[in-house]
Structures are given as structure tokens and as C-alpha cells.
């Protein structure tokens, strides 16, 4: 690993003003992804700004919403009693990600900013448009079993790796950020972006901006919810396909529905058409299958990941069935 | 306790003349010297370059490991794992994958289990670290160490320090209420020998024993 300078920031304001002066500086929180990327020389900052001393760890239950500080640890959120009761989909998704050691280290903001685990992105001997713009994509025509089936481009078919973010997309969270030009809010589903011609950009954060917290509105998705994660082993592996489901069922009729998929796109993939279809329908296997078919419209595979075209709708149907039966 | 052990380890090394670790270090240095251009050898003999580099590139760090306070100067890029193994010579914590995928490097920082390979030591100012060396009380093993021996919770033993540190935390966190829950919350610790069944036995036994950990 290339050596670097490290300084500690004690407020989000000082963190932003510290980074504003630097050309090659990065924030570090839990470090679970960044330290790994630095070891592999995928990123090599000259300076790290350690933000762990900034007071952004609180989970606050406010009127109509919960506010979760960007430095709250993944395990802290996953095991919070009130989160488990009022936002169980988020707790489930968090518990499905990484291992307990990593969840103890990883922050909520860092989870959102983690990079893809595409093997071409990590291997500096291979071309990768995300790592080195215009160098090409090794995964297209290469080993692409883990890769995207929605929203990919000729530049990049990598997938977003987080589980937590799939639940946050379904729960319509908001991201609060602070930068040299002040504070602003970003809709969660607008936070991550599709690769297009600029896959080096994972999200819509502007340069030198820092995430300070996320907010989730109060909702009725407390009972009929599920996070189904299909992976190569039963724990501690990235998703081949995952599905976050929130259903609001009254008298066997679906009043409201939220659906998002992981492991299939460059961002958490919200299934709005299937959600609209489900609203007002009676719970039945046929309804769920139809919703899954609608969700798969426009899917495209790249060889090794052809199986996701079948696994995807099966996972959606399964997740809906489990959620409805709770 | 740990301080006594370190002294004892040193005594053993002195008695035997030089340890295997010293031999590897020395032979590595000889190889480096043999391959280095003459100007570099001159510079390194005077150690000026090293001193300047150290001054510019290190940061002060105070932390406590197994109850012993350390005040050090370290490169910011030093991981907690490398600090423990290479500078404090606590080689019980193992380097498996060095990328957060195997759990062999699991230690407790301020009472929480974390991966030392993905932690920068420079971010551990004033931290209290516990490693496998800090568990026993003199010759009396920790209940989890006893249980691993009794239940055959290992074969080659390489993942064992990480498994034990993780197992203790798994119980303390309240995630050892069933075999399924133990397996899920121990999934960050890989055992290539496949001793998982016996590891779960050991953790279950300690949990049911109800001793303070």
C-alpha cells in the first residue's frame, strides 16, 4: 500500500473544509472497503481524513421519520430495537450483508459508497472503465457471472454490491449531504446512478461532499416484509440476486407494495411497474408471478449471468410469497 | 499478564540464541543488501534516509494491547494486524487473506470484534485491544480455549485464534441462542479444515456453561 498522511476531522464542516484543499484526499470511516482497495492499489490517495470523531452516529426517531447518522455502524442499526420493530426490512437487509465483524466496523455512509466487487475493477492488470476511464470493460465478453441484467451500458456491466441500499431504495429514504456549497438532500433512488458513458461515477455526490445522515419516512411495511438474498453460500457472500419486499396487506388485498432488487444493476433496482401492478390485487401466486414477469421487462444477460433471467423472477415470486405469508 | 508473557518470550528467544523469526528477518536483510546498488547500501549504513523518512512519514500512536500500554510511532498505512504481529510480536493473531474475507485476524477493539487486517492502526488512538494472547490468566486457559480443545474445534489451527475471538464475541453479543444463529454469526470466520461442527459445539458448550467471559 502506498503510504499517505492521515488527519482527524472533528466536525462535518471541518471534514469538508479539510478535503476542499486537497486534490488527492479521501474520507475514511470504517475502512472495510477503502483499506482493501488501497491494498490492491485500486485507489491510492495521498491523504486520508478520518471522520470517526465526527458526531454522526445517532439514530433518532422523529415525527414521521427516522434519522440515521452516516457514521452509525451497520450492526448498531441492524440490532436497534426500534429499527427492528418499525423498519424491519432495513434490519433484515443489513443482517444479510457481510459478516458481524465487518458490520461492527462499517458505517451506513460507507456502505452506500462501497465500490462494486467486479473482479475486473479489482484487478489492476485488467481493463476497467470504472477504474481507468476509457480503458475498456473486461467483463463484457469475459467472466460476468455476478454482473448486471438491468441498466448496463457498453462501458460497464458491474453491479452495486450493498444489501442495505436495496432496502433503503424500497423504503424511499432520503440522503442528507454537506459540501463546500452547503447542505442538500438527495432522493435515495437518485443517489446511485447507472453507468452510461461515465461508469467511474457510482453516485450523484458532488466533489468534496460528505454524507451526514439518511432519513426514512414512517411506513406501514412492518409485518409483510422480506429480504431474500440468493448467493453461492448461505452466509457471507455477495448477492447473485436479492429482493427487498414490503407489502401492506389488509383483508388479503395489497394496499401498497414496495419492491427492489440487488445484484442486478449498477444501482439498487426499484421495480415500480410491478409495485403499481400489485396495488389493489388479492394475494395469490398468479399475481406474484405476473408481477415478477413485469419486473423482468428489459432484462438482458451477458453469457455467464444468463441464469439471472430465470433466477430473477423466481426470487421475486418467492420473496413476495414469503412476505405475504408472514 | 501479557507483559509477563512478553518478557518470558524474550527470555526464551535469548536462551536459544536467536528465534526463527529473527533468522528470517536477518536472512531477508542479507538478501536485500546483496541486491541493493552500492549507493543505497552506503545510505542505509548511515541510516540517514531511514531517519528522515521516519520523521516525515510516521504518526504517534498510543494504545493498550492485552492490558499493556504502548506508545509508538507508526506509518499511517500500518494495519492493526501488522502492528500486532510485526511490531509488538504478538503473532497469535493470524494473517489469512489480508482482505477481510477469512476472519483469521479477528481481535476485540474496545470490546467489539473487528477485522484487524482492515483496520488502520493509526485510527486506533487510545483503543483497548484484546488478542488471543490476552485471554488466558497465567496457565489457566479461557473457557472458550478449553472448549475448543475439548470439542476438537480445530485441525490445522490457523483459523483458531480468530474463531475463538469471534466465538467469545458471538456469545457476548447474544447471538449464540441456537446452532443456526451461531453458524450465521460466525460466518465471517472461515475454516478450510471444515471443523465447523465442532466449533459450534464448543461455542454452544461455553454459552450453556454460563460463565462470565
Coordinates of C-alpha atoms in Angstrom, one line a residue, chain A residues 1-4 6 28-32 35-36 39-40 48 50 52 79 95 99-105 233 235-236, chain B residues 57 75-77 79 98-101 106 112-115 117-120 122-123 166 173 175 184-185 187-190:
Chain A
X1 CA 0.0 0.0 0.0
X2 CA 1.3 3.5 -0.9
X3 CA 1.9 5.5 2.3
X4 CA -0.3 8.5 3.0
X6 CA -3.8 10.9 7.9
X28 CA -12.2 7.2 5.8
X29 CA -14.9 5.8 8.2
X30 CA -14.9 2.1 8.8
X31 CA -12.4 1.5 6.1
X32 CA -13.7 -2.0 5.3
X35 CA -8.4 -0.2 3.0
X36 CA -8.9 -3.2 0.8
X39 CA -4.1 -2.6 -0.6
X40 CA -4.9 -3.7 -4.1
X48 CA -7.0 10.3 4.4
X50 CA -10.5 10.1 9.4
X52 CA -14.7 8.8 13.0
X79 CA -29.7 -4.5 16.1
X95 CA -28.0 -8.6 8.7
X99 CA -20.1 -10.7 8.5
X100 CA -20.6 -9.5 12.0
X101 CA -17.0 -8.3 12.3
X102 CA -17.4 -6.1 9.2
X103 CA -20.9 -4.9 10.3
X104 CA -19.3 -3.7 13.5
X105 CA -16.7 -1.7 11.5
X233 CA -23.2 -19.9 0.1
X235 CA -24.0 -16.5 4.5
X236 CA -21.1 -14.0 4.0
Chain B
X57 CA 6.1 9.5 7.4
X75 CA 3.4 4.6 9.4
X76 CA -0.2 5.6 8.7
X77 CA -0.6 2.7 6.4
X79 CA -2.8 -2.1 9.7
X98 CA -5.4 -9.9 4.5
X99 CA -8.6 -8.7 2.6
X100 CA -11.3 -9.2 5.2
X101 CA -12.6 -12.4 3.7
X106 CA -10.3 -11.1 14.3
X112 CA -16.1 -5.3 19.9
X113 CA -14.8 -8.0 17.4
X114 CA -13.4 -6.5 14.3
X115 CA -11.0 -7.5 11.5
X117 CA -6.4 -6.6 8.6
X118 CA -8.9 -3.9 7.5
X119 CA -8.2 -1.6 10.4
X120 CA -5.6 1.1 10.1
X122 CA -3.3 5.0 13.0
X123 CA -7.1 5.1 13.6
X166 CA -15.2 -14.3 17.3
X173 CA -23.5 -10.1 21.7
X175 CA -26.1 -14.3 19.1
X184 CA -24.8 -17.3 10.9
X185 CA -23.0 -15.0 13.3
X187 CA -19.9 -16.9 9.1
X188 CA -17.1 -14.3 8.9
X189 CA -14.6 -17.0 10.2
X190 CA -13.6 -19.5 7.5

